GROMACS .gro file of C-alpha atoms in nm:
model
   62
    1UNK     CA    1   0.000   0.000   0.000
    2UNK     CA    2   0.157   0.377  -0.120
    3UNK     CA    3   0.229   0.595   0.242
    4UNK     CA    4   0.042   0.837   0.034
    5UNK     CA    5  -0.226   0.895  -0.196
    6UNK     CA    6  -0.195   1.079  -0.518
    7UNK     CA    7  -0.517   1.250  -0.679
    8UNK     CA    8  -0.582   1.295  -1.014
    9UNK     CA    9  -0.514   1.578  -1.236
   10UNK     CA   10  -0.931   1.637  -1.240
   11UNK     CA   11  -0.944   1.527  -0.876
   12UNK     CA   12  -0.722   1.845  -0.784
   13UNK     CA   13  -0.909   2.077  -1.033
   14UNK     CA   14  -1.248   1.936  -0.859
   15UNK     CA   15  -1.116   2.019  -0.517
   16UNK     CA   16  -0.982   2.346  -0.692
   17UNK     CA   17  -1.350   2.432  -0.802
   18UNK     CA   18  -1.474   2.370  -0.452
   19UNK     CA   19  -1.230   2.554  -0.288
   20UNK     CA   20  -1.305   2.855  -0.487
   21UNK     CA   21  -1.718   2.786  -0.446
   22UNK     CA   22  -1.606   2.801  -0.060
   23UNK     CA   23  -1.426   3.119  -0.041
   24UNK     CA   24  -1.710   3.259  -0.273
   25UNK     CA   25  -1.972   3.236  -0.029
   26UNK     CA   26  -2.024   3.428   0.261
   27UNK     CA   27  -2.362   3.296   0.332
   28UNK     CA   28  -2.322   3.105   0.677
   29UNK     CA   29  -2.640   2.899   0.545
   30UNK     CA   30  -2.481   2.781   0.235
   31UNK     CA   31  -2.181   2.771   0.381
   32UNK     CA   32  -2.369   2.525   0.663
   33UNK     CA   33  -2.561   2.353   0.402
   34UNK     CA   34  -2.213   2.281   0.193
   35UNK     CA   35  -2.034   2.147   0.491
   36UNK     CA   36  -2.312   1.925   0.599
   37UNK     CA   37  -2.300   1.771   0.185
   38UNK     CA   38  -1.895   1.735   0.281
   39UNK     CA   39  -1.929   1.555   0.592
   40UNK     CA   40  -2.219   1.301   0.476
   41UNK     CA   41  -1.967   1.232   0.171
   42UNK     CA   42  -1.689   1.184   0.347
   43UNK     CA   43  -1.878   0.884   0.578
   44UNK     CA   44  -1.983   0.759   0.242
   45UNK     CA   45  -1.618   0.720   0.106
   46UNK     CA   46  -1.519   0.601   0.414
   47UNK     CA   47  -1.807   0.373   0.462
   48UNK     CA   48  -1.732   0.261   0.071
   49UNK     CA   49  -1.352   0.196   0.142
   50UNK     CA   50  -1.426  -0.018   0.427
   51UNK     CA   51  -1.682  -0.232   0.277
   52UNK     CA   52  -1.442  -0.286  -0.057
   53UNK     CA   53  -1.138  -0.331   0.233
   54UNK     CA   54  -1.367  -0.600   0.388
   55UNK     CA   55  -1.456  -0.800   0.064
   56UNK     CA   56  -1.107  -0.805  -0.046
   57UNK     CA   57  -1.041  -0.967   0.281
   58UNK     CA   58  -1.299  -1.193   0.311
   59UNK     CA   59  -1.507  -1.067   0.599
   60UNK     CA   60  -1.837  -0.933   0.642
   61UNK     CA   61  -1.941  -0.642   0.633
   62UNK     CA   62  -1.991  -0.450   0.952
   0.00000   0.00000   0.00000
């Protein structure tokens, strides 16, 4: 397993484009709103990366 993971070239302009979505809003309700869509993705991958971690091993899924 890499000690680090590399993003691709349209990963990094698709954090780019968020980043600058971000720093364009000064709405705390969209900025709320935004964060909350962030966090429930980021469970997602996480709850994705697990579940592919745990069929490649051979266990069920938690």
């Amino acid at each position: 397993m890499p000690s680090s993971i590399e993003l691709s070239v349209g990963q990094q302009f698709e954090i780019e484009r968020f980043n600058r979505a971000i720093d364009a809003t000064a709405d705390p309700d969209q900025l709320r709103s935004l964060a909350k869509q962030l966090l429930q993705a980021w469970h997602t991958q996480k709850a994705a990366t697990n579940w592919v971690i745990s069929q490649q091993a051979g266990f069920p899924p938690a």
